PDB file of C-alpha atoms in Angstrom:
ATOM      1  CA  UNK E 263      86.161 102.320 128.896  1.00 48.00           C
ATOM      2  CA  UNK E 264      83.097 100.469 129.876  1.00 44.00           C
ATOM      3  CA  UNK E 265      83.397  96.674 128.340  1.00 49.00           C
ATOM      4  CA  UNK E 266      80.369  96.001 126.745  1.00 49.00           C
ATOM      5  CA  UNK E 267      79.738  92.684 124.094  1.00 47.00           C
ATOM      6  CA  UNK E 268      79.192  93.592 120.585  1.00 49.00           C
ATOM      7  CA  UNK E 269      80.939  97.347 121.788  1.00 84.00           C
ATOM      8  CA  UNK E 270      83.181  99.029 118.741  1.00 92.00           C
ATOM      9  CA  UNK E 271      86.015 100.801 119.531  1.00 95.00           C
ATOM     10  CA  UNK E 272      86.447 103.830 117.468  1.00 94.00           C
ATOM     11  CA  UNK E 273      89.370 105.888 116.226  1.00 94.00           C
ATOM     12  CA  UNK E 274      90.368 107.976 113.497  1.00 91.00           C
ATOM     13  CA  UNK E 275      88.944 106.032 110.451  1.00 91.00           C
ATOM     14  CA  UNK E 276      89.080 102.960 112.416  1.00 94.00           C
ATOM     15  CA  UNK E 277      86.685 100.888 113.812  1.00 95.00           C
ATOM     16  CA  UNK E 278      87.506  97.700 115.955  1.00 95.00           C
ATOM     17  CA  UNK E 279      84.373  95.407 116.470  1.00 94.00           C
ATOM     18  CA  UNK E 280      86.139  93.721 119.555  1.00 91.00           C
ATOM     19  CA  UNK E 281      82.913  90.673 119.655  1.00 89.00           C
ATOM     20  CA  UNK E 282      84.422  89.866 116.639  1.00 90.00           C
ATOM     21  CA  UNK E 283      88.149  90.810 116.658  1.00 91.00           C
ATOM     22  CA  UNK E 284      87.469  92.929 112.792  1.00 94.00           C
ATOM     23  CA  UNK E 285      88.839  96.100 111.865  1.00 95.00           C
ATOM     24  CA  UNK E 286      87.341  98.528 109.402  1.00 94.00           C
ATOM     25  CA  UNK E 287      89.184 101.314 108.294  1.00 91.00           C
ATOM     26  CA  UNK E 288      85.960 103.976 106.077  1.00 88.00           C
ATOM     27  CA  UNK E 289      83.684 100.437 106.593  1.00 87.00           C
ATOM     28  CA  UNK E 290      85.592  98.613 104.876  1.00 91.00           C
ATOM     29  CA  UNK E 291      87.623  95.461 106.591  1.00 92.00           C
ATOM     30  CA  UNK E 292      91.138  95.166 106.952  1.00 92.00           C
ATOM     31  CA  UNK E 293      93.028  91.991 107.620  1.00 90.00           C
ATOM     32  CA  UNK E 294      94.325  91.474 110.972  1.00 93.00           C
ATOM     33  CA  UNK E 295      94.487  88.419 112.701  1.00 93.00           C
ATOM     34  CA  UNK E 296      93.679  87.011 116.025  1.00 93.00           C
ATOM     35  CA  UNK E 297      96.358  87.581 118.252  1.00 92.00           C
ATOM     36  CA  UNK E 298      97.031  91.067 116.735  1.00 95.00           C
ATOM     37  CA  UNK E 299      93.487  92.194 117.287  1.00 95.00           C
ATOM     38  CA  UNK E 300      93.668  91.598 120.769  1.00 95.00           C
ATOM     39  CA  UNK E 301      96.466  93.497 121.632  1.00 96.00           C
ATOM     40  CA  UNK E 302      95.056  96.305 119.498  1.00 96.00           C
ATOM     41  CA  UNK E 303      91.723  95.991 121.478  1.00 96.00           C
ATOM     42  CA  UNK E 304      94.042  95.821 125.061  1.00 96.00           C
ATOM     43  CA  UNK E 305      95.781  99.287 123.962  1.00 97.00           C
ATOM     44  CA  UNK E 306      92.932 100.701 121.854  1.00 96.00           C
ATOM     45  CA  UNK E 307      90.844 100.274 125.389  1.00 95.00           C
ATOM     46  CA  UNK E 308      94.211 101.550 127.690  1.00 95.00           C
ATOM     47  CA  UNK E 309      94.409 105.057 124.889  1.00 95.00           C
ATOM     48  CA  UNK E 310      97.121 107.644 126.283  1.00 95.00           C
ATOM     49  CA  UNK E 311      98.692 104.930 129.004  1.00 96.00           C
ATOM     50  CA  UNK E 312     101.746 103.287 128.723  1.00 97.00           C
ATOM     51  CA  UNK E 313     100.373  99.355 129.090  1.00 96.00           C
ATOM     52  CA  UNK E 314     103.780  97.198 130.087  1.00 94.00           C
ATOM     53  CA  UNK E 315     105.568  94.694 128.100  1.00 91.00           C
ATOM     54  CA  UNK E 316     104.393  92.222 131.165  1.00 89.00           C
ATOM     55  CA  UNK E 317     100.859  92.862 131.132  1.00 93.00           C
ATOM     56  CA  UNK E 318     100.859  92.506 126.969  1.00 91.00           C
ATOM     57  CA  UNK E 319     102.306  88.784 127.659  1.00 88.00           C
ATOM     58  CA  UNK E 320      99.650  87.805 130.613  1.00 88.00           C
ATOM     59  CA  UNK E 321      96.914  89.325 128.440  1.00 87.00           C
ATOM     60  CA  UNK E 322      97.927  87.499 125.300  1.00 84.00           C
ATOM     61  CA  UNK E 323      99.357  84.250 126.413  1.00 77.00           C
ATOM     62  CA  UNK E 324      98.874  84.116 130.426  1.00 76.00           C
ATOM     63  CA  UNK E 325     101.361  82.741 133.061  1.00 70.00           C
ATOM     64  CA  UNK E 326     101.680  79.607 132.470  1.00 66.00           C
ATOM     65  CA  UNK E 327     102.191  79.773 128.679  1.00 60.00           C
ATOM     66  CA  UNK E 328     105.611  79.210 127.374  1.00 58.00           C
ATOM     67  CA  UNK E 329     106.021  80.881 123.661  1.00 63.00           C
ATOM     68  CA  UNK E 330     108.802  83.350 122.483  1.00 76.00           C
ATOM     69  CA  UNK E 331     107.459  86.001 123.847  1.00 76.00           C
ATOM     70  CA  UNK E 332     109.360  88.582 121.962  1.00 80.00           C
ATOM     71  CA  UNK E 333     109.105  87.124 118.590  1.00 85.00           C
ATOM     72  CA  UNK E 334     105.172  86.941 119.147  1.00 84.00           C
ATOM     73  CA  UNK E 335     105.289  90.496 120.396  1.00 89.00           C
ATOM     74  CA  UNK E 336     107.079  91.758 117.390  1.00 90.00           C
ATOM     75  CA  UNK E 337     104.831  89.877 115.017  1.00 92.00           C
ATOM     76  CA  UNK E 338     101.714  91.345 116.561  1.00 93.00           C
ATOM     77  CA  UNK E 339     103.185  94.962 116.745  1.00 95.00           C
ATOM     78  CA  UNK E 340     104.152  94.809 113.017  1.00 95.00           C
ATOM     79  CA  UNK E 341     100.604  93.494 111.768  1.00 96.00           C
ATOM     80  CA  UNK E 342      98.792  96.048 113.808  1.00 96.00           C
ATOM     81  CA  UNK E 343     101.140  98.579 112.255  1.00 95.00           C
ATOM     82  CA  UNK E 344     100.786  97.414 108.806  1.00 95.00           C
ATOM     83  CA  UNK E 345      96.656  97.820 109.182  1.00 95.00           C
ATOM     84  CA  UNK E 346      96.994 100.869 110.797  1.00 95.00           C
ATOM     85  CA  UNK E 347      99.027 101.871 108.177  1.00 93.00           C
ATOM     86  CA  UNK E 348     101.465 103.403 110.963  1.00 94.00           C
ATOM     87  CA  UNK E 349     104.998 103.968 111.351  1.00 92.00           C
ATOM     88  CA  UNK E 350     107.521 103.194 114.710  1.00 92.00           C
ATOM     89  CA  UNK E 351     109.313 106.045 113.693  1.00 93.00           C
ATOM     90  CA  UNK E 352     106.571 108.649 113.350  1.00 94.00           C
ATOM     91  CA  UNK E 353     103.481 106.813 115.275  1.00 95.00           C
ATOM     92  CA  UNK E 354     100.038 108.186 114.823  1.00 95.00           C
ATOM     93  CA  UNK E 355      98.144 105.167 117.051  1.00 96.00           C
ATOM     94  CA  UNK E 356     100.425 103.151 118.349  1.00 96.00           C
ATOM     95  CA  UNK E 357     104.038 104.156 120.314  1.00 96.00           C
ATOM     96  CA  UNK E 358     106.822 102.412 121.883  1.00 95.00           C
ATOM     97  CA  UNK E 359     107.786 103.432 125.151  1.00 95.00           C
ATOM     98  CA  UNK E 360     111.451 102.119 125.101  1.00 93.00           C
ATOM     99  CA  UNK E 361     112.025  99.031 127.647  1.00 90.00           C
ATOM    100  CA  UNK E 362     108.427  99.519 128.826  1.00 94.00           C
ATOM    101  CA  UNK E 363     105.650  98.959 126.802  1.00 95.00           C
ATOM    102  CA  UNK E 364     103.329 100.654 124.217  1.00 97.00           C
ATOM    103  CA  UNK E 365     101.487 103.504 124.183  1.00 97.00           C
ATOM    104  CA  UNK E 366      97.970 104.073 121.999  1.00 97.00           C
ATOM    105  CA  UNK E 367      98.210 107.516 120.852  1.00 96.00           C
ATOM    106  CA  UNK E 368      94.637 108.321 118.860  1.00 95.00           C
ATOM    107  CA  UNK E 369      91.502 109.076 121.472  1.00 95.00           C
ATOM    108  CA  UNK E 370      89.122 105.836 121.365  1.00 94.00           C
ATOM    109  CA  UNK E 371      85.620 106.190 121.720  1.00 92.00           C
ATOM    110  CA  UNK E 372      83.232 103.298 122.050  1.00 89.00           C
ATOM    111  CA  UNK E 373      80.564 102.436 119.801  1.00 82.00           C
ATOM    112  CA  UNK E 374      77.325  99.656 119.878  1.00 70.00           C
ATOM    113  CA  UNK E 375      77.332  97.219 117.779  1.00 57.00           C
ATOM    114  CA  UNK E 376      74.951  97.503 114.811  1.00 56.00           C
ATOM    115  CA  UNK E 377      71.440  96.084 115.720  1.00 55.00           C
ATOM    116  CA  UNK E 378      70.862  92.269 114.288  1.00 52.00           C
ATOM    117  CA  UNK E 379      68.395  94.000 112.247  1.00 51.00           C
ATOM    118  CA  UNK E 380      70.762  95.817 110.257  1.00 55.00           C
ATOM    119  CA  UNK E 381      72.705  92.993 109.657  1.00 60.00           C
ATOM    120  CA  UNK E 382      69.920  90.674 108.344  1.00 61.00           C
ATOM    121  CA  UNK E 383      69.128  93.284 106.122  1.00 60.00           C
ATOM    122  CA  UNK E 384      73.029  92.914 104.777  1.00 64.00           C
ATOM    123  CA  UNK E 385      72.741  89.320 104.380  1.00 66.00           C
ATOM    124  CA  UNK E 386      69.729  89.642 102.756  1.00 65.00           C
ATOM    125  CA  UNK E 387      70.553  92.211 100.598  1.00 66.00           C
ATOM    126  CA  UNK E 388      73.811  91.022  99.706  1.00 69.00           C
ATOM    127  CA  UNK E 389      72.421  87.150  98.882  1.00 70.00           C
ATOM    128  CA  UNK E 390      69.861  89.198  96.597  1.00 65.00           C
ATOM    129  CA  UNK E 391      72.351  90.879  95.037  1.00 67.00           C
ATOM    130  CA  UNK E 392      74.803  88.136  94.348  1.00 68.00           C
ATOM    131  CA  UNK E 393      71.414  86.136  92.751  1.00 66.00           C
ATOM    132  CA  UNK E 394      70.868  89.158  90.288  1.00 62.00           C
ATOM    133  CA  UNK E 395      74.837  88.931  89.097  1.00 62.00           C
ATOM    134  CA  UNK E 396      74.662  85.388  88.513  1.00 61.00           C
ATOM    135  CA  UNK E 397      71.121  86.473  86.170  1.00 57.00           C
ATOM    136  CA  UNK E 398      72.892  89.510  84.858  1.00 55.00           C
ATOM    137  CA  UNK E 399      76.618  89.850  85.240  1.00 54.00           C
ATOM    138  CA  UNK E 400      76.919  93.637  84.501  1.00 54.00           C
ATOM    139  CA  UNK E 401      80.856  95.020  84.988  1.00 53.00           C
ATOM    140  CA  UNK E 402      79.376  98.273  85.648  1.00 57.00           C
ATOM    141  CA  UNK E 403      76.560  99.822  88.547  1.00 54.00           C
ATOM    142  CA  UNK E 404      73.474 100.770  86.406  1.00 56.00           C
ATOM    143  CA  UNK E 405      73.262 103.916  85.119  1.00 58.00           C
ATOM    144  CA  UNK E 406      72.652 107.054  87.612  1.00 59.00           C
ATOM    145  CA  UNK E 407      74.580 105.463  90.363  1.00 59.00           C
ATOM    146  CA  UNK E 408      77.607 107.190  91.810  1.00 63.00           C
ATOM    147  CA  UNK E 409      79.583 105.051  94.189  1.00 63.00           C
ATOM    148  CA  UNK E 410      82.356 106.736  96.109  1.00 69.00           C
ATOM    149  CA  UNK E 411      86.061 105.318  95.595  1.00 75.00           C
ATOM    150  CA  UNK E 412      86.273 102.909  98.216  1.00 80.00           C
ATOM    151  CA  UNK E 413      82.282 101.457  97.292  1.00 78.00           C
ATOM    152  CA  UNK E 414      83.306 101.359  93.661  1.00 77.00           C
ATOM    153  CA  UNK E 415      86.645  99.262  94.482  1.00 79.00           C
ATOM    154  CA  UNK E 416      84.797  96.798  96.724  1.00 81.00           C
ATOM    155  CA  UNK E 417      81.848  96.414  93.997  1.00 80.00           C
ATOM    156  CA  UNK E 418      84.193  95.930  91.746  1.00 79.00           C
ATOM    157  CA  UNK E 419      86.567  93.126  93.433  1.00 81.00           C
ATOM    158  CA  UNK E 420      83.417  91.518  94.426  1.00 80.00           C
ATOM    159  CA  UNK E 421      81.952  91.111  91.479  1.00 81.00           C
ATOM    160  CA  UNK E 422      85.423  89.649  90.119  1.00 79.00           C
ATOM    161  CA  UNK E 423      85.808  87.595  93.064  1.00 79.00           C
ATOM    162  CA  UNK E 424      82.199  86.091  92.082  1.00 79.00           C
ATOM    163  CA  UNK E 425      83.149  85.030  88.765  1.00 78.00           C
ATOM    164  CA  UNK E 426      85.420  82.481  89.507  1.00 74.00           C
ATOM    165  CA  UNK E 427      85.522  79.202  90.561  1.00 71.00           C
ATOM    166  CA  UNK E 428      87.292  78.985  93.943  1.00 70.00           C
ATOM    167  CA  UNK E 429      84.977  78.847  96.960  1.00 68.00           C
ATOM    168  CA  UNK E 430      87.038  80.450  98.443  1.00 72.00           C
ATOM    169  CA  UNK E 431      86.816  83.168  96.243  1.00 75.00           C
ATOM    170  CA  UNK E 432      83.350  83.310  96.765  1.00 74.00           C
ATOM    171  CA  UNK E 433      83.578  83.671  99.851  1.00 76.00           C
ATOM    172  CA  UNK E 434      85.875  86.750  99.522  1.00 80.00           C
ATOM    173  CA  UNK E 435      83.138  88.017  97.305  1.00 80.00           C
ATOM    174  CA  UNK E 436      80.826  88.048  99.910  1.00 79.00           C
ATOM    175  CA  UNK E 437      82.917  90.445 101.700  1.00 81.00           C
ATOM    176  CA  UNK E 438      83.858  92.715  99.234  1.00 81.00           C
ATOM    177  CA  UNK E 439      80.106  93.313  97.882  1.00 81.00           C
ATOM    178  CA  UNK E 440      79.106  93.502 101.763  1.00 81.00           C
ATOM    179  CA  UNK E 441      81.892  95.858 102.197  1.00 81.00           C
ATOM    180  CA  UNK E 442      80.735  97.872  98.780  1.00 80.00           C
ATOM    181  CA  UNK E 443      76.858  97.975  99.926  1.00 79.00           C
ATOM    182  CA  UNK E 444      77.993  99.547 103.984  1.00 79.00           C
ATOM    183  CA  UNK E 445      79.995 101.931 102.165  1.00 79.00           C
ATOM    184  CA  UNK E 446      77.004 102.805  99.401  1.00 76.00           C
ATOM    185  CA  UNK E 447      73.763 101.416 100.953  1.00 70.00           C
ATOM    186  CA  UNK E 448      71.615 103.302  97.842  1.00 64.00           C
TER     187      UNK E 448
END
């Protein structure tokens, strides 16, 4: 698979933005960190080949890097699991091959990235929006628009999330309502 910046890597309801290490799962983001993200991106990109346990420690930490190897291994293998929302036992995307490696089960396709364009018109939409709740905090979307499950739960978390005081929690916000206007842009 061609390695291009900015390129998405895309499976099932999954979407891996590997410029920026995020995974979506319907648009909306799901947490995985760092190191986790890329090893998903090293098997996501090696789909249907066994990549060896050697190989995941030179991509991830290199030669000369002394960690516990295993422990590190197992952490980033259960967080990629847990956001996959997979299972060792009955894998969907992502296989042990015992004593050798992993195996990424789901076909990967690759994806550009969304033009800049697109994304400006986010930001700017979304710092729009967050001025009109701070006007008019409304629990509900006005009346006449339907937002889908997972639009309606991110709407709704953001506007919570805006509320209060933390900046972090602002920040969280941001996502959420971002995540809420990819997932409804009307």
């Amino acid at each position: 698979m061609a390695d291009a910046e900015g390129a998405r890597l895309l499976f099932g309801s999954y979407e891996l933005r590997t410029d920026s290490g995020e995974l979506f799962r319907d648009g909306v983001r799901v947490g995985l960190q760092p190191q986790p993200a890329r090893l998903l991106e090293l098997l996501a990109r090696r789909s249907g080949e066994v990549v060896s346990r050697e190989e995941i420690q030179r991509h991830l930490w290199g030669e000369n890097t002394f960690v516990e190897f295993e422990q590190g291994l197992n952490f980033s293998i259960r967080k990629i699991r847990i956001a996959l929302e997979d299972s060792a036992t009955d894998p969907r995307y992502l296989e042990t091959v015992p004593r050798r490696g992993y195996r990424f089960l789901a076909p990967v396709r690759a994806g550009a990235a969304p033009p800049r364009r697109t994304i400006w018109r986010a930001v700017a939409g979304l710092m729009l929006g967050l001025m009109l709740l701070a006007v008019h905090p409304e629990t509900e979307p006005r009346p006449g628009v339907h937002l889908s499950g997972p639009a309606f739960q991110a709407y709704t978390e953001g506007r919570f999330l805006a509320q209060r005081r933390n900046p972090g929690d602002r920040e969280k916000a941001l996502v959420r309502l971002e995540d809420a206007m990819r997932l409804a842009p009307g």
